[in-house]
XYZ file of N, CA and C in Angstrom:
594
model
N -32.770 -16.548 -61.956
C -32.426 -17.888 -61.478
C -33.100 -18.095 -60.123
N -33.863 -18.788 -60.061
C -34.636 -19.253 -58.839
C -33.535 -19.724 -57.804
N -34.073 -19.012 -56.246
C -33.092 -19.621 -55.268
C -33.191 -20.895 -55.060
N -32.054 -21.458 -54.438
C -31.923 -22.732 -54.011
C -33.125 -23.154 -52.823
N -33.692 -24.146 -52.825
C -34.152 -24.500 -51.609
C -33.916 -24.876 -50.321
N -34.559 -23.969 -49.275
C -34.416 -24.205 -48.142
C -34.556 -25.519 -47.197
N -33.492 -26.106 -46.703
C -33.907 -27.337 -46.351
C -35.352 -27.493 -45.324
N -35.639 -29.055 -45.126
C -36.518 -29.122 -44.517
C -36.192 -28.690 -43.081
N -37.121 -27.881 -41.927
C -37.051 -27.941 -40.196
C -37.247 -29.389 -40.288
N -35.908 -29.967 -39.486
C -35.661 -31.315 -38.720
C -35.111 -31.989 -39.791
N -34.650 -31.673 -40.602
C -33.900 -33.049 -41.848
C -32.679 -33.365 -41.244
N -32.353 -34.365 -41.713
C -31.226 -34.587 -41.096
C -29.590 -33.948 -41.703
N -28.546 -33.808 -41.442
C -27.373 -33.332 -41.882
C -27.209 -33.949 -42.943
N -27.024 -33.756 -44.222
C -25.861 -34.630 -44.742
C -24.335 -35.062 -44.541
N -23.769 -34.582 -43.543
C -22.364 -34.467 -42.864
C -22.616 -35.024 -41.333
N -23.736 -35.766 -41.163
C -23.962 -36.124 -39.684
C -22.637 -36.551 -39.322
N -22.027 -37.612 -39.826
C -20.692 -38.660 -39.714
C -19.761 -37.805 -39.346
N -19.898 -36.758 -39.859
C -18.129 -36.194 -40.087
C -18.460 -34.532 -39.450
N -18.120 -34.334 -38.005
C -18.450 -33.091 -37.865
C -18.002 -32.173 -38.257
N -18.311 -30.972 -38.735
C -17.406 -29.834 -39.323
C -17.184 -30.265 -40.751
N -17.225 -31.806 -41.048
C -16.357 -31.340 -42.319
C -15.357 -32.279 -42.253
N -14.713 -32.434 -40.967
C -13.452 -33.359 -40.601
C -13.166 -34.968 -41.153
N -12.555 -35.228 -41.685
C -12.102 -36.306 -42.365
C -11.588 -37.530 -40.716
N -10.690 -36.391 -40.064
C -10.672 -37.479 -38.803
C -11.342 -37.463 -37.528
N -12.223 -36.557 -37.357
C -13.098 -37.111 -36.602
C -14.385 -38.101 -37.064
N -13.902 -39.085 -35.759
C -14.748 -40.187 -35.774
C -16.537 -39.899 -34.796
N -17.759 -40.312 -35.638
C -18.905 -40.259 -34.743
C -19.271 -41.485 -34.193
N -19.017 -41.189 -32.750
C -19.314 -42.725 -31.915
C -20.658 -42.902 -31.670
N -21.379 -42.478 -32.725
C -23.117 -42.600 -31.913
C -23.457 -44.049 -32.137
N -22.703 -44.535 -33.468
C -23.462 -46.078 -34.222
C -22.326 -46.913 -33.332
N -21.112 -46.463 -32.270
C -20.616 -47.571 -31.122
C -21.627 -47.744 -29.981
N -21.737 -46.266 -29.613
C -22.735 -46.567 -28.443
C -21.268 -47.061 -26.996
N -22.192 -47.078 -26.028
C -21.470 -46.838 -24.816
C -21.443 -48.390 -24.116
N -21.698 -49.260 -24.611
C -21.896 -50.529 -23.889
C -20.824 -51.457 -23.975
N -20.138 -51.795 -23.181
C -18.680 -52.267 -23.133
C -18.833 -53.384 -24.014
N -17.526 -53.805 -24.622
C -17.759 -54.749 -25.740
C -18.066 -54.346 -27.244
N -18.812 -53.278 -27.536
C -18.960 -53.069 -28.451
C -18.130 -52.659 -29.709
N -18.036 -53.250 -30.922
C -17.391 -52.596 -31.941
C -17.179 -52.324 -33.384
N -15.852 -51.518 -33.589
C -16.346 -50.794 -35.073
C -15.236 -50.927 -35.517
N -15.076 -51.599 -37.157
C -14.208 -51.115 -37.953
C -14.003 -49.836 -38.463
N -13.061 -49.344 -38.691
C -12.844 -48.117 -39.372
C -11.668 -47.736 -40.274
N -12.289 -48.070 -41.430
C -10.797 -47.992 -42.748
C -11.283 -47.126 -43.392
N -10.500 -45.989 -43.580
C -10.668 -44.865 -44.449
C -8.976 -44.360 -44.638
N -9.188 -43.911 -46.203
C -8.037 -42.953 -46.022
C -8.303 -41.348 -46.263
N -7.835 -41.003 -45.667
C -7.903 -38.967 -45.530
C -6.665 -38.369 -45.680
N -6.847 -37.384 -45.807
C -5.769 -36.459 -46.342
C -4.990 -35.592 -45.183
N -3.869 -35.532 -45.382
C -2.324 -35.521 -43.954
C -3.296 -34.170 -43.903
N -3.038 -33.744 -42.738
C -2.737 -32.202 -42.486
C -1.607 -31.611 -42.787
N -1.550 -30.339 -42.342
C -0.287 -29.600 -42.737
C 0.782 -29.720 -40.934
N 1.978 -30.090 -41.677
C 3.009 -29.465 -39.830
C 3.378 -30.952 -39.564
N 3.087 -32.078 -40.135
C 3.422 -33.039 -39.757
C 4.845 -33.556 -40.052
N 5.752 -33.047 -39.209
C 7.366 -33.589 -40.031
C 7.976 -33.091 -38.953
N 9.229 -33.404 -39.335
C 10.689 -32.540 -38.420
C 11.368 -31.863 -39.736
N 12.362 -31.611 -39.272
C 13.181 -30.681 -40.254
C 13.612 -31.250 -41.798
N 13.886 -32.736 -41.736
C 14.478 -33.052 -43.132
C 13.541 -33.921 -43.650
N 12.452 -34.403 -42.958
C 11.379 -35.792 -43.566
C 9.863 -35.049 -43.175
N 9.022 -35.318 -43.414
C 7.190 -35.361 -43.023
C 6.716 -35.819 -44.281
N 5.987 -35.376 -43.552
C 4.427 -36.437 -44.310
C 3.699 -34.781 -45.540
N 3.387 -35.002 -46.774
C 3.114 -33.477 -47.391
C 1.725 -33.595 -46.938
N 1.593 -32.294 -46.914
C 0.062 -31.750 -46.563
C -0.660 -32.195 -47.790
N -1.404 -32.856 -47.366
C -2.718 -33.560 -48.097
C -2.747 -35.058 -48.861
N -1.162 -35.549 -48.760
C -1.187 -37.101 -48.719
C -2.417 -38.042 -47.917
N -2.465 -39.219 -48.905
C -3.097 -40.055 -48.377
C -2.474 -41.115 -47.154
N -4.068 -40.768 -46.324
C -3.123 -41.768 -44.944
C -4.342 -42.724 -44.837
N -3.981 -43.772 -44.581
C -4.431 -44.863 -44.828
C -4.823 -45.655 -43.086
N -6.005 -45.812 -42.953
C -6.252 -46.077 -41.370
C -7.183 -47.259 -41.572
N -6.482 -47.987 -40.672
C -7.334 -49.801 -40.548
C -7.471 -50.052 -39.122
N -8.524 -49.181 -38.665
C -8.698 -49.522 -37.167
C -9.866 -50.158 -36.449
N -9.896 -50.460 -35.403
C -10.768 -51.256 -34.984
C -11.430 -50.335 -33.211
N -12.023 -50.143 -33.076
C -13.137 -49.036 -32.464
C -13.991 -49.888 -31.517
N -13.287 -49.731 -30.251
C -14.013 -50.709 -29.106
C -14.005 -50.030 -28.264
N -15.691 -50.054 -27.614
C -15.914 -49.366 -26.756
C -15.900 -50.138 -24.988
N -15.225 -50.079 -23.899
C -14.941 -49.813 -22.952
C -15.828 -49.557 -21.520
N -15.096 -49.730 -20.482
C -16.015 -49.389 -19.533
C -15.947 -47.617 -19.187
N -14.052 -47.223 -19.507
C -13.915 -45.891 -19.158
C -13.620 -44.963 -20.705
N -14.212 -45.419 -22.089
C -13.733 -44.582 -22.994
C -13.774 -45.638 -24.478
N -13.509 -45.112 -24.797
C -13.461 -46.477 -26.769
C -11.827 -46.377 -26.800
N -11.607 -47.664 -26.819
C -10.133 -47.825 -27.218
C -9.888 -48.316 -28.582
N -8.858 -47.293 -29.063
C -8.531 -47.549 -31.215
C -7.135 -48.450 -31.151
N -7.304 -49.066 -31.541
C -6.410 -50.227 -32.191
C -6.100 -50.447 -33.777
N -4.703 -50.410 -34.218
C -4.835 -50.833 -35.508
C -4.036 -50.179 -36.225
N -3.576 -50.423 -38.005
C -2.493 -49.740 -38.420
C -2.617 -48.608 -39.221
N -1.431 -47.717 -39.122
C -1.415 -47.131 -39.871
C -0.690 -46.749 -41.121
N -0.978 -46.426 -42.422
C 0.121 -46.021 -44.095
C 0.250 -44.307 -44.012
N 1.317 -44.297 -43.936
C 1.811 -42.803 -44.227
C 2.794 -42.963 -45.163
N 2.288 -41.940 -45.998
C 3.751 -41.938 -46.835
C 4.549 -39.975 -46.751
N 5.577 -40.572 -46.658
C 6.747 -39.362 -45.991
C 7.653 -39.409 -47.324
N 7.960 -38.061 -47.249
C 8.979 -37.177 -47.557
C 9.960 -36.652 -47.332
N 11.655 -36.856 -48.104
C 12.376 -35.456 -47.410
C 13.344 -35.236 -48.189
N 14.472 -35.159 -47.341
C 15.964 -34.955 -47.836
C 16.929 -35.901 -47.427
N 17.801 -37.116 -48.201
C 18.852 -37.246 -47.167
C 19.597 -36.680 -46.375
N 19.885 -36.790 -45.377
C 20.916 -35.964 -44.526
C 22.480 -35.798 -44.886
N 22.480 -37.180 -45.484
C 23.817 -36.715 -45.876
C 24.372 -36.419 -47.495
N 23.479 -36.980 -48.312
C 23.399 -36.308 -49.640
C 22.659 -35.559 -50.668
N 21.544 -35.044 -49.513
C 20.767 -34.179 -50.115
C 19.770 -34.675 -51.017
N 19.970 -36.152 -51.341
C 19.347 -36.798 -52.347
C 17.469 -36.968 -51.879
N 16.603 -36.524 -52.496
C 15.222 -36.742 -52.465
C 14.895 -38.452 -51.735
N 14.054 -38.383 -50.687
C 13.492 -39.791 -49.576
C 12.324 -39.766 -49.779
N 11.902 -41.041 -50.092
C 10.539 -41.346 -50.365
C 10.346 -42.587 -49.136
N 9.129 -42.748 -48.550
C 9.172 -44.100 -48.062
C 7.574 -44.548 -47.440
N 7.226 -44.610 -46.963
C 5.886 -45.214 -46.589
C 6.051 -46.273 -44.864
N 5.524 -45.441 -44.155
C 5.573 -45.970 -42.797
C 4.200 -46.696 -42.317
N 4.972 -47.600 -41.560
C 3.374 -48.533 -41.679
C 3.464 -49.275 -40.242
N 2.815 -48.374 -39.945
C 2.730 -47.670 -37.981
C 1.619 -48.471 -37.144
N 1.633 -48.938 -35.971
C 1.050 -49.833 -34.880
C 0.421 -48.392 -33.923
N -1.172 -48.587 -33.858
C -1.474 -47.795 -32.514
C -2.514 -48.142 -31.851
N -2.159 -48.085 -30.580
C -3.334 -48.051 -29.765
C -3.313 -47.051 -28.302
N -4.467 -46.651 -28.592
C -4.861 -45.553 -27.545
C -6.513 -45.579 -27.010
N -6.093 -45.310 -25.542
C -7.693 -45.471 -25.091
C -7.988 -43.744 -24.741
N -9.289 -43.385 -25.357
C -9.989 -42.331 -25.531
C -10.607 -42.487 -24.259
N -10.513 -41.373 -23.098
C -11.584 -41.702 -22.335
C -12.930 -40.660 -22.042
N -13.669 -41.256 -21.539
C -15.246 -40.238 -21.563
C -15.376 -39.516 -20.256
N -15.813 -38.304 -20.845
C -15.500 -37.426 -19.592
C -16.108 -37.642 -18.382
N -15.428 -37.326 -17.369
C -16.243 -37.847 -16.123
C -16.045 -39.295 -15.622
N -15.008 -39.843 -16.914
C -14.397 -41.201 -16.137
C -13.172 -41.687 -15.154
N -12.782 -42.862 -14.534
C -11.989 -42.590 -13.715
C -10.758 -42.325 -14.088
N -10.893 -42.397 -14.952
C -9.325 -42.564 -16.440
C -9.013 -41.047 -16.193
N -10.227 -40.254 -17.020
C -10.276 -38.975 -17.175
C -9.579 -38.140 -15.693
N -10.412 -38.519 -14.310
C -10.251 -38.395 -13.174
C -8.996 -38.043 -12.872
N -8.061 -39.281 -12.668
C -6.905 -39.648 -12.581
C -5.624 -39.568 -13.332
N -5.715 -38.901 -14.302
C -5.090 -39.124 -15.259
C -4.806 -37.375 -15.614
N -3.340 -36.823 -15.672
C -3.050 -35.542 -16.239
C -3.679 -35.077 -17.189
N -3.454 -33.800 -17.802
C -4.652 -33.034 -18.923
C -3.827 -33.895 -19.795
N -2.366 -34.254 -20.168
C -1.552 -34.261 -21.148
C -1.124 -35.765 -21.377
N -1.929 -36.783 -20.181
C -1.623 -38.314 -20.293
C -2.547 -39.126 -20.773
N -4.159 -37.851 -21.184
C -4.585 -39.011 -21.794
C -5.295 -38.372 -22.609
N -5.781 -39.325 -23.923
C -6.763 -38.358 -24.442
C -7.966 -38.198 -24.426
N -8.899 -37.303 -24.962
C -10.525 -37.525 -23.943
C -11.506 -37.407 -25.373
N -12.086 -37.808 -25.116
C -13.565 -37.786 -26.421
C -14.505 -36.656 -26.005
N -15.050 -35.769 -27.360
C -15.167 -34.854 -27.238
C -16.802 -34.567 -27.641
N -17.558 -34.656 -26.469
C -19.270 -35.234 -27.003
C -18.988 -36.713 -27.915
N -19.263 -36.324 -28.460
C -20.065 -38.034 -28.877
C -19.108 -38.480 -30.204
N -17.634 -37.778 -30.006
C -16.585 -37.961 -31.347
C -15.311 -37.781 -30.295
N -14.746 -38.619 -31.308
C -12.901 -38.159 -30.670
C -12.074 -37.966 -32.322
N -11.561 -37.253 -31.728
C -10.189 -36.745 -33.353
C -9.091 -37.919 -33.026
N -9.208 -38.476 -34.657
C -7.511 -39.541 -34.567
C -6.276 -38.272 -34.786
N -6.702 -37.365 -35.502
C -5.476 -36.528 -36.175
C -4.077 -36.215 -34.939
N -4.380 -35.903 -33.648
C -3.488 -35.937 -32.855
C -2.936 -37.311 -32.811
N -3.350 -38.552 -32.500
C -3.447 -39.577 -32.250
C -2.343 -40.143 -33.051
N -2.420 -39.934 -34.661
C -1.479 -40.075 -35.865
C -0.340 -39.509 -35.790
N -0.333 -38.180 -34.937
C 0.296 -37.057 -35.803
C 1.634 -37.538 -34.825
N 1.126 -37.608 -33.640
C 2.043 -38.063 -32.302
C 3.065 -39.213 -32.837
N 2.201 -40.185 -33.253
C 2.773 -41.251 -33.629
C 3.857 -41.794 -34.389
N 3.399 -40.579 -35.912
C 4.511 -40.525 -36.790
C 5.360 -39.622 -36.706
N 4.945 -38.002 -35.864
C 6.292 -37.546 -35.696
C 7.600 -37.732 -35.116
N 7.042 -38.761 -34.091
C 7.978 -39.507 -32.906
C 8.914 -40.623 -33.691
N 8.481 -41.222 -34.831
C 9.058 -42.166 -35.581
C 9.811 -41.883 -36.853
N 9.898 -40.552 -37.135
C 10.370 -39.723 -38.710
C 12.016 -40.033 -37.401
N 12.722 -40.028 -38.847
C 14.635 -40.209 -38.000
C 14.460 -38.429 -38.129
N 15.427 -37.909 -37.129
C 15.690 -37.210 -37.218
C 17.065 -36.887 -38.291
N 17.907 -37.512 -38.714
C 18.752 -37.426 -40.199
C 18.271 -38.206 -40.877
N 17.482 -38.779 -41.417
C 16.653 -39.694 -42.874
C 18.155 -40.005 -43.935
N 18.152 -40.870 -44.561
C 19.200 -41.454 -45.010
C 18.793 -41.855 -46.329
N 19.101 -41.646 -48.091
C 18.474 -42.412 -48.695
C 18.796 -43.755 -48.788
N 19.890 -44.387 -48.301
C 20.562 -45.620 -48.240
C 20.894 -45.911 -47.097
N 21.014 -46.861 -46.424
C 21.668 -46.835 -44.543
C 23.398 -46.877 -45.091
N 24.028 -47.101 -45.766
C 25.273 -46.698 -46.079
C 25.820 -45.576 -47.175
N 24.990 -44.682 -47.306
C 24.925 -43.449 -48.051
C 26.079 -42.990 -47.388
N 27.628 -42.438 -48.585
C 28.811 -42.193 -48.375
C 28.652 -40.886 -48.561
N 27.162 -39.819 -49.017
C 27.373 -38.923 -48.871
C 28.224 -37.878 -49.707
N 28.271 -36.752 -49.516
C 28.722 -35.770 -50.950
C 30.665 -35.891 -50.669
N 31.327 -35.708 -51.544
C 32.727 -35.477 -51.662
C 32.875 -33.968 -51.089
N 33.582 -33.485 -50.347
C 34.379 -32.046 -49.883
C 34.599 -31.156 -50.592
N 35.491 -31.905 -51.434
C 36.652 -31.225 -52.475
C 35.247 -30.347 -53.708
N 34.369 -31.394 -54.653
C 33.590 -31.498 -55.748
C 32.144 -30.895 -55.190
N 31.918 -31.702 -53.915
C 30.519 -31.684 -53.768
C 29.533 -32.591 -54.598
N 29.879 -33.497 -54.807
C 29.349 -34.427 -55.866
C 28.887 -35.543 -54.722
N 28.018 -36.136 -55.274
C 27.678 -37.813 -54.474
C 28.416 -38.497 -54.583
N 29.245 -38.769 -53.256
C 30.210 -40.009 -53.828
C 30.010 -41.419 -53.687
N 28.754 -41.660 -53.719
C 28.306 -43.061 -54.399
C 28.126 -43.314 -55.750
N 28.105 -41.791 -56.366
C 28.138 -42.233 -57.920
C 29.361 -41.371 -58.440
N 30.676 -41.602 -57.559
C 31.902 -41.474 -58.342
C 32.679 -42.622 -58.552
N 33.366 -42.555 -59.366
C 34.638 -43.934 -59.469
C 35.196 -44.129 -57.895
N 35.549 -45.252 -58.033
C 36.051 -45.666 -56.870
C 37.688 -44.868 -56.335
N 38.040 -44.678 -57.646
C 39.787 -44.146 -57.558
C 39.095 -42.454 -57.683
N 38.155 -41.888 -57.157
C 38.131 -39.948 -57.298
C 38.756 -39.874 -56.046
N 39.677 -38.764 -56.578
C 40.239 -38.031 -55.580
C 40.454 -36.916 -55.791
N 41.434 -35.725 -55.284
C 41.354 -34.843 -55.266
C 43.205 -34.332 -54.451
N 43.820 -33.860 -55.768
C 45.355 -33.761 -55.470
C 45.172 -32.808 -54.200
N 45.745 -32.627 -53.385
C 45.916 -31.633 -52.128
C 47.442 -31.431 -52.045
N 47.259 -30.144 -52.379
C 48.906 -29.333 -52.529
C 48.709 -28.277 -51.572
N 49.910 -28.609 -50.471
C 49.640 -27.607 -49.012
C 50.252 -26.300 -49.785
N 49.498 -25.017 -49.497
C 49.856 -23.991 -50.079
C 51.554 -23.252 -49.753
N 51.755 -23.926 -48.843
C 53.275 -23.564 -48.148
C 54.637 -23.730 -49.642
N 54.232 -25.201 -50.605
C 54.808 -25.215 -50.940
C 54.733 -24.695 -53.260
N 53.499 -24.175 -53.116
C 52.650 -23.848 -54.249
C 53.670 -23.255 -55.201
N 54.511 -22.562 -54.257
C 55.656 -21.505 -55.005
C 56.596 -22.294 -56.203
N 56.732 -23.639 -54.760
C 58.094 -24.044 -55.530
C 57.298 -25.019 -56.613
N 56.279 -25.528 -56.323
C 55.395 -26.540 -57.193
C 55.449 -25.596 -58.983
N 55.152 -24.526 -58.508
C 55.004 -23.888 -60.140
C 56.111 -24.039 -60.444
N 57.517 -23.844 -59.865
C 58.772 -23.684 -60.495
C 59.230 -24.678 -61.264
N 58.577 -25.410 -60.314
C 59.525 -27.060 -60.925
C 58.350 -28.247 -61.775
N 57.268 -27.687 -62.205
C 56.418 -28.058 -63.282
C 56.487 -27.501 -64.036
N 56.712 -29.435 -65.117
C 57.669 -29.029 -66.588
C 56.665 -27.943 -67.476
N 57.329 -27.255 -68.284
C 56.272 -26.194 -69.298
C 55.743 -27.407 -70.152
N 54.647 -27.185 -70.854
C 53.795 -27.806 -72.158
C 54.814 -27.067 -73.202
N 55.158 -26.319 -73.087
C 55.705 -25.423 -74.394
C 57.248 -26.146 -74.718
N 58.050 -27.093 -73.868
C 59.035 -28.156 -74.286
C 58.980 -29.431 -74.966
């Protein structure tokens, strides 16, 4: 089997757009640095993994859905625009399977290194573009983990499991209950319940 061919010295990438491979890094070469300038950007890519709290996230490799708009600045490209996640979990209070789809507002200004933004601004207050790309994936990840409830609900009046059964008691009769005989008096309860055998 004949080897594959060696590409041409100087061809260009086929992955120029997408460095590494990365689905969310963005290449700002076709924004360019001249204030005013800008870019749509709708793609959907696939969640990463770690995105959740304890009872809801987003599954690793869902589609996320990004409609943004890519304007470049005097100190950085600022992203504007929405975002579709769809999340996963548990109710909190009945265990019952949560489905839902969040449909999220962001904007954040990226700034370029060496700007006054960059300057002025803590390692942890802003975010910075990285050569000639910036990653949304933090950008998202921030966004929707901050907005997952921490108890997720499948109903906002979900009554939640029964004590006694453990059953959902949104799908019991209205009259379930559950006799409660204090054990103090159990003794005399057997005595004085009539036999079946009369």
């Amino acid at each position: 089997m004949p080897a594959a061919p060696m590409p041409r010295r100087g061809a260009a990438s086929t992955d120029v757009r997408r460095p590494g491979g990365d689905p969310w890094k963005v290449d700002l070469r076709e924004l360019g640095r001249r204030a005013g300038s800008m870019r749509e950007w709708d793609r959907t890519v696939p969640a990463p993994a770690g995105w959740g709290v304890e009872m809801i996230g987003v599954p690793e490799g869902a589609p996320v859905q990004l409609h943004l708009r890519l304007e470049s600045v005097m100190e950085g490209v600022l992203v504007t625009g929405e975002v579709d996640v769809p999340v996963t979990g548990q109710c909190a209070r009945c265990l019952e399977p949560v489905e839902d789809t969040l449909q999220l507002d962001v904007q954040e200004l990226f700034a370029y290194e060496g700007s006054t933004t960059e300057a002025t601004s803590e390692e942890d207050e802003v975010r910075r573009i990285d050569g000639e790309h910036l990653d949304l994936a933090p950008l998202v990840r921030d966004t929707v983990v901050l907005t997952l409830p921490l108890s997720p609900t499948c109903t906002p009046d979900c009554s939640g499991l029964c004590v006694d059964c453990g059953q959902r008691i949104d799908d019991l009769p209205a009259d379930h209950s559950h006799e409660q005989l204090d054990p103090r008096w159990a003794g005399l309860a057997d005595r004085f319940t009539p036999s079946k055998e009369n």
